[in-house]
Amino acid sequence: MNVNGQAALDRGRAPVPGPSRSSSFPNFEVEELESGARLWTLDVQGCGLVTAVLLMPGGSELDIPERAGLASFTAGLRGAGTRDRDALEFAAAAEDLGTAISTSCGWENAAVATTIGAEDVAAGLELVAEAAGEPAFLDEEVERRRRRRLAEIERRRSDPSAQARAAFARAIYGDTPYAYPAIGDRRTTQEITREDIAGFHARALAAGSCHLIAVGELGHGRVRRAIEETVEPQLLPHARRFEAAARNLEPAPSSPPARRVVVVDRPGAAQTELRIGHSGVPKRHPDRVRLQVANSILGGKFMSRLNLTLREKHGYTYGVSSAFDFRRGPGPFVISTAVANDVTGAACRKTIEEVERMCDEPPGATELDDARNYMVGVFPYTLQTIQGLSSRLQTLAVFDLDHDEYDRWPEQVRATSDQDVLEVCLRHLSPEGLTIIAVGPADELLPQLEGLGTTEVQAAG
C-alpha cells in the first residue's frame, strides 16, 4: 500500500491482460444501380463525414510489357483536368468544398475517391463522377505527369529498397504482369501516348464492373439520391461489363524447386537490402486465414520468430518482417530486412532456418495463442474510421468475398490450431524454393552467399 492507501504498482511483473472483447463488422447494404454498378453503403451516424469511392476495373495486372505502367498512368490523370475544367479549376472546386479528389490504381482496380462533409456530399460526388467520367487527358497534363513519373523512376534507381522490390518481382514472376513495376520503366513511360491513355480509360469505364462505396453519415437516403443525380448520369451511357482479363498471373514453377540468389551490385553501399521469398496464394484461397496466423508467428508482428532471432538474439538488423501480399493472382510471400554487409550471409541462413522450422514442427501453445490474440485484438483498430471501413468494403467488392467475411474472420483465427499452421506451411512455404535478393556490394556479398543456391549478379538500376 502507498501513503494514500492505494495498492502499490509492482513494476517487476508484467500486467495481466484483460479478457478479449468481441467485435463485429457493422451492418452494410449492397444493391445494383440502374447502370449496373453495385452500390455499397454503410451508415455511421454522427460522424459528419462521408467517404465515397468509385472503384473502376483496369488495374495494373492488365499492363502488357510494351505498355507497363499504362494503368497507373491513366488513373493518375483522372481529375487532372476534365471536359469542363482544367486541372487548376478542378482542384480549386474541390478545395472550395474543403476536400480533394484522390485517384489511385492497384493491381486489380483503379479508384476515384473523396472524404467530405456530409452536407456537401452531392457536390463532392459530382466531382468524383466528373473525374471518372469526363477526364480530358490534355496533352500538357500528360506530359507533366510523364515528367513526374520519369523523375520517380530515376529516384528509385538510387533507392536500394526499391531496387530490391523490383529485382524480387522480376525474379519471381518471369513474364507475368506482376514482374513489372506498376509505374512502368523509362522506356514504356516515354512511349505511352495520349491515345493509349484515352483508349485504356474508355475500356475501363464499364459501369457493370464498377463499385461505388459510400461510408459515413448517409442521412436517410440523402447520399443515395445524390448518387442517382451525379454518378449515375455518368455511368448510364456505359452500362456494360468490362471484358478484358489479365494475362496469366501464375509464374512458371521450377521443378524441382531450386533456391536462387540474385545480387544487385551497389559498390560502396553501407548495408544490404534483403528480400527473401517466393510466390504465394491468391486472395480467395481457402487457406488465407490460416496463412495469416502462420505469418504472424514467422514475421508478421514485432515478437515474431524472425525478429526475435535476427534482431534480438543476433543483432543483425533493426527489424525484419514477413508478409503474404494477397492479390487476384498468387501475390508474393516476402521477408524484408536490411542488414550490415558483413552479416548478410549469416542473416540469410538464419532466415532460411526459421522458414524451415515453420515446416518442421507446429508452434507451441503460448506462441500460437499470442499470434491469435494479437490478430483478433488488432482487428477492431482497422474499423475505427470511415476510411478504414471503406477499405474493408472495397476488399469485399474487388475480390468478390462473402459478405460475412469479417464476421467470420475472428473465429477462423481463433479456430486455427497448431496442426493447421504446420499443414499450411507445408503446403505453401518452400524453404528449398526461396529466392534471395541482396542489394549491396557484390564483392563483399558473394563469398558469404556461396552455397545457398544458384547465384547471379545484376547491375544496380
mmCIF file of N, CA and C in Angstrom, residues 190-245:
data_model
loop_
_atom_site.group_PDB
_atom_site.id
_atom_site.type_symbol
_atom_site.label_atom_id
_atom_site.label_comp_id
_atom_site.label_asym_id
_atom_site.label_seq_id
_atom_site.Cartn_x
_atom_site.Cartn_y
_atom_site.Cartn_z
ATOM 1 N N GLN A 190 8.100 6.690 -71.582
ATOM 2 C CA GLN A 190 8.324 7.607 -72.692
ATOM 3 C C GLN A 190 7.479 7.250 -73.912
ATOM 4 N N GLU A 191 7.139 5.951 -74.053
ATOM 5 C CA GLU A 191 6.433 5.522 -75.269
ATOM 6 C C GLU A 191 4.916 5.555 -75.140
ATOM 7 N N ILE A 192 4.371 5.571 -73.926
ATOM 8 C CA ILE A 192 2.920 5.626 -73.751
ATOM 9 C C ILE A 192 2.395 6.943 -74.320
ATOM 10 N N THR A 193 1.353 6.862 -75.137
ATOM 11 C CA THR A 193 0.798 8.044 -75.792
ATOM 12 C C THR A 193 -0.520 8.454 -75.153
ATOM 13 N N ARG A 194 -0.950 9.657 -75.477
ATOM 14 C CA ARG A 194 -2.258 10.108 -75.011
ATOM 15 C C ARG A 194 -3.351 9.177 -75.529
ATOM 16 N N GLU A 195 -3.204 8.682 -76.756
ATOM 17 C CA GLU A 195 -4.200 7.779 -77.326
ATOM 18 C C GLU A 195 -4.253 6.470 -76.540
ATOM 19 N N ASP A 196 -3.086 5.971 -76.100
ATOM 20 C CA ASP A 196 -3.066 4.773 -75.246
ATOM 21 C C ASP A 196 -3.874 5.021 -73.975
ATOM 22 N N ILE A 197 -3.658 6.162 -73.357
ATOM 23 C CA ILE A 197 -4.312 6.500 -72.095
ATOM 24 C C ILE A 197 -5.819 6.641 -72.288
ATOM 25 N N ALA A 198 -6.218 7.411 -73.293
ATOM 26 C CA ALA A 198 -7.640 7.617 -73.535
ATOM 27 C C ALA A 198 -8.339 6.303 -73.883
ATOM 28 N N GLY A 199 -7.675 5.456 -74.656
ATOM 29 C CA GLY A 199 -8.267 4.170 -75.009
ATOM 30 C C GLY A 199 -8.410 3.251 -73.819
ATOM 31 N N PHE A 200 -7.387 3.221 -72.958
ATOM 32 C CA PHE A 200 -7.467 2.381 -71.763
ATOM 33 C C PHE A 200 -8.616 2.850 -70.871
ATOM 34 N N HIS A 201 -8.734 4.161 -70.706
ATOM 35 C CA HIS A 201 -9.813 4.694 -69.876
ATOM 36 C C HIS A 201 -11.180 4.355 -70.458
ATOM 37 N N ALA A 202 -11.337 4.500 -71.769
ATOM 38 C CA ALA A 202 -12.633 4.227 -72.391
ATOM 39 C C ALA A 202 -13.054 2.777 -72.176
ATOM 40 N N ARG A 203 -12.089 1.856 -72.226
ATOM 41 C CA ARG A 203 -12.418 0.444 -71.987
ATOM 42 C C ARG A 203 -12.788 0.211 -70.531
ATOM 43 N N ALA A 204 -12.112 0.925 -69.609
ATOM 44 C CA ALA A 204 -12.336 0.700 -68.178
ATOM 45 C C ALA A 204 -13.609 1.360 -67.670
ATOM 46 N N LEU A 205 -14.162 2.298 -68.417
ATOM 47 C CA LEU A 205 -15.388 2.962 -67.982
ATOM 48 C C LEU A 205 -16.575 2.053 -68.315
ATOM 49 N N ALA A 206 -16.685 0.985 -67.553
ATOM 50 C CA ALA A 206 -17.705 -0.042 -67.766
ATOM 51 C C ALA A 206 -18.506 -0.170 -66.479
ATOM 52 N N ALA A 207 -19.696 0.446 -66.465
ATOM 53 C CA ALA A 207 -20.464 0.562 -65.218
ATOM 54 C C ALA A 207 -20.792 -0.787 -64.604
ATOM 55 N N GLY A 208 -21.035 -1.798 -65.450
ATOM 56 C CA GLY A 208 -21.401 -3.098 -64.913
ATOM 57 C C GLY A 208 -20.311 -3.766 -64.111
ATOM 58 N N SER A 209 -19.092 -3.238 -64.182
ATOM 59 C CA SER A 209 -17.980 -3.775 -63.393
ATOM 60 C C SER A 209 -17.471 -2.774 -62.365
ATOM 61 N N CYS A 210 -18.240 -1.703 -62.121
ATOM 62 C CA CYS A 210 -17.861 -0.692 -61.139
ATOM 63 C C CYS A 210 -18.542 -0.952 -59.795
ATOM 64 N N HIS A 211 -17.909 -0.457 -58.750
ATOM 65 C CA HIS A 211 -18.477 -0.479 -57.395
ATOM 66 C C HIS A 211 -18.389 0.931 -56.834
ATOM 67 N N LEU A 212 -19.452 1.365 -56.200
ATOM 68 C CA LEU A 212 -19.456 2.651 -55.511
ATOM 69 C C LEU A 212 -19.620 2.391 -54.022
ATOM 70 N N ILE A 213 -18.629 2.806 -53.233
ATOM 71 C CA ILE A 213 -18.616 2.590 -51.787
ATOM 72 C C ILE A 213 -18.911 3.918 -51.111
ATOM 73 N N ALA A 214 -19.927 3.961 -50.250
ATOM 74 C CA ALA A 214 -20.257 5.178 -49.501
ATOM 75 C C ALA A 214 -20.373 4.827 -48.024
ATOM 76 N N VAL A 215 -19.504 5.429 -47.213
ATOM 77 C CA VAL A 215 -19.462 5.132 -45.781
ATOM 78 C C VAL A 215 -19.463 6.457 -45.025
ATOM 79 N N GLY A 216 -20.312 6.571 -44.018
ATOM 80 C CA GLY A 216 -20.361 7.777 -43.200
ATOM 81 C C GLY A 216 -21.789 8.133 -42.848
ATOM 82 N N GLU A 217 -22.010 9.401 -42.638
ATOM 83 C CA GLU A 217 -23.342 9.876 -42.261
ATOM 84 C C GLU A 217 -24.184 10.020 -43.531
ATOM 85 N N LEU A 218 -24.948 8.987 -43.845
ATOM 86 C CA LEU A 218 -25.618 8.894 -45.129
ATOM 87 C C LEU A 218 -26.962 9.599 -45.166
ATOM 88 N N GLY A 219 -27.514 9.956 -44.009
ATOM 89 C CA GLY A 219 -28.652 10.865 -43.974
ATOM 90 C C GLY A 219 -29.949 10.355 -44.554
ATOM 91 N N HIS A 220 -30.371 9.134 -44.186
ATOM 92 C CA HIS A 220 -31.701 8.635 -44.559
ATOM 93 C C HIS A 220 -31.985 8.784 -46.050
ATOM 94 N N GLY A 221 -31.084 8.260 -46.858
ATOM 95 C CA GLY A 221 -31.294 8.278 -48.302
ATOM 96 C C GLY A 221 -30.721 9.471 -49.016
ATOM 97 N N ARG A 222 -30.165 10.458 -48.296
ATOM 98 C CA ARG A 222 -29.629 11.645 -48.945
ATOM 99 C C ARG A 222 -28.478 11.291 -49.885
ATOM 100 N N VAL A 223 -27.583 10.448 -49.447
ATOM 101 C CA VAL A 223 -26.439 10.080 -50.276
ATOM 102 C C VAL A 223 -26.896 9.239 -51.465
ATOM 103 N N ARG A 224 -27.857 8.353 -51.216
ATOM 104 C CA ARG A 224 -28.389 7.529 -52.316
ATOM 105 C C ARG A 224 -28.976 8.426 -53.413
ATOM 106 N N ARG A 225 -29.727 9.442 -53.030
ATOM 107 C CA ARG A 225 -30.302 10.364 -54.012
ATOM 108 C C ARG A 225 -29.213 11.154 -54.733
ATOM 109 N N ALA A 226 -28.191 11.569 -53.981
ATOM 110 C CA ALA A 226 -27.090 12.318 -54.594
ATOM 111 C C ALA A 226 -26.362 11.462 -55.627
ATOM 112 N N ILE A 227 -26.208 10.191 -55.343
ATOM 113 C CA ILE A 227 -25.556 9.288 -56.301
ATOM 114 C C ILE A 227 -26.384 9.186 -57.583
ATOM 115 N N GLU A 228 -27.699 9.069 -57.436
ATOM 116 C CA GLU A 228 -28.560 8.987 -58.614
ATOM 117 C C GLU A 228 -28.487 10.267 -59.460
ATOM 118 N N GLU A 229 -28.244 11.403 -58.818
ATOM 119 C CA GLU A 229 -28.227 12.674 -59.530
ATOM 120 C C GLU A 229 -26.852 13.018 -60.110
ATOM 121 N N THR A 230 -25.795 12.422 -59.594
ATOM 122 C CA THR A 230 -24.442 12.821 -60.004
ATOM 123 C C THR A 230 -23.666 11.697 -60.690
ATOM 124 N N VAL A 231 -23.523 10.577 -60.014
ATOM 125 C CA VAL A 231 -22.691 9.489 -60.541
ATOM 126 C C VAL A 231 -23.419 8.691 -61.618
ATOM 127 N N GLU A 232 -24.671 8.361 -61.379
ATOM 128 C CA GLU A 232 -25.410 7.529 -62.334
ATOM 129 C C GLU A 232 -25.496 8.149 -63.727
ATOM 130 N N PRO A 233 -25.736 9.447 -63.879
ATOM 131 C CA PRO A 233 -25.751 10.004 -65.245
ATOM 132 C C PRO A 233 -24.439 9.799 -66.006
ATOM 133 N N GLN A 234 -23.311 9.739 -65.280
ATOM 134 C CA GLN A 234 -22.034 9.473 -65.931
ATOM 135 C C GLN A 234 -21.887 7.998 -66.303
ATOM 136 N N LEU A 235 -22.465 7.106 -65.488
ATOM 137 C CA LEU A 235 -22.281 5.678 -65.706
ATOM 138 C C LEU A 235 -23.292 5.071 -66.670
ATOM 139 N N LEU A 236 -24.500 5.610 -66.721
ATOM 140 C CA LEU A 236 -25.559 5.001 -67.536
ATOM 141 C C LEU A 236 -25.183 4.827 -69.009
ATOM 142 N N PRO A 237 -24.502 5.792 -69.639
ATOM 143 C CA PRO A 237 -24.129 5.558 -71.046
ATOM 144 C C PRO A 237 -23.106 4.445 -71.235
ATOM 145 N N HIS A 238 -22.557 3.943 -70.119
ATOM 146 C CA HIS A 238 -21.514 2.916 -70.191
ATOM 147 C C HIS A 238 -21.957 1.665 -69.434
ATOM 148 N N ALA A 239 -23.238 1.336 -69.575
ATOM 149 C CA ALA A 239 -23.819 0.218 -68.822
ATOM 150 C C ALA A 239 -23.451 -1.107 -69.485
ATOM 151 N N ARG A 240 -22.215 -1.498 -69.288
ATOM 152 C CA ARG A 240 -21.718 -2.761 -69.847
ATOM 153 C C ARG A 240 -20.708 -3.354 -68.884
ATOM 154 N N ARG A 241 -20.357 -4.575 -69.119
ATOM 155 C CA ARG A 241 -19.344 -5.246 -68.311
ATOM 156 C C ARG A 241 -17.956 -5.020 -68.916
ATOM 157 N N PHE A 242 -16.956 -5.063 -68.071
ATOM 158 C CA PHE A 242 -15.563 -4.965 -68.513
ATOM 159 C C PHE A 242 -15.106 -6.369 -68.878
ATOM 160 N N GLU A 243 -14.728 -6.563 -70.129
ATOM 161 C CA GLU A 243 -14.449 -7.909 -70.619
ATOM 162 C C GLU A 243 -12.973 -8.277 -70.604
ATOM 163 N N ALA A 244 -12.085 -7.306 -70.507
ATOM 164 C CA ALA A 244 -10.655 -7.616 -70.555
ATOM 165 C C ALA A 244 -10.234 -8.421 -69.326
ATOM 166 N N ALA A 245 -9.256 -9.266 -69.504
ATOM 167 C CA ALA A 245 -8.736 -10.068 -68.393
ATOM 168 C C ALA A 245 -7.217 -10.028 -68.422
#
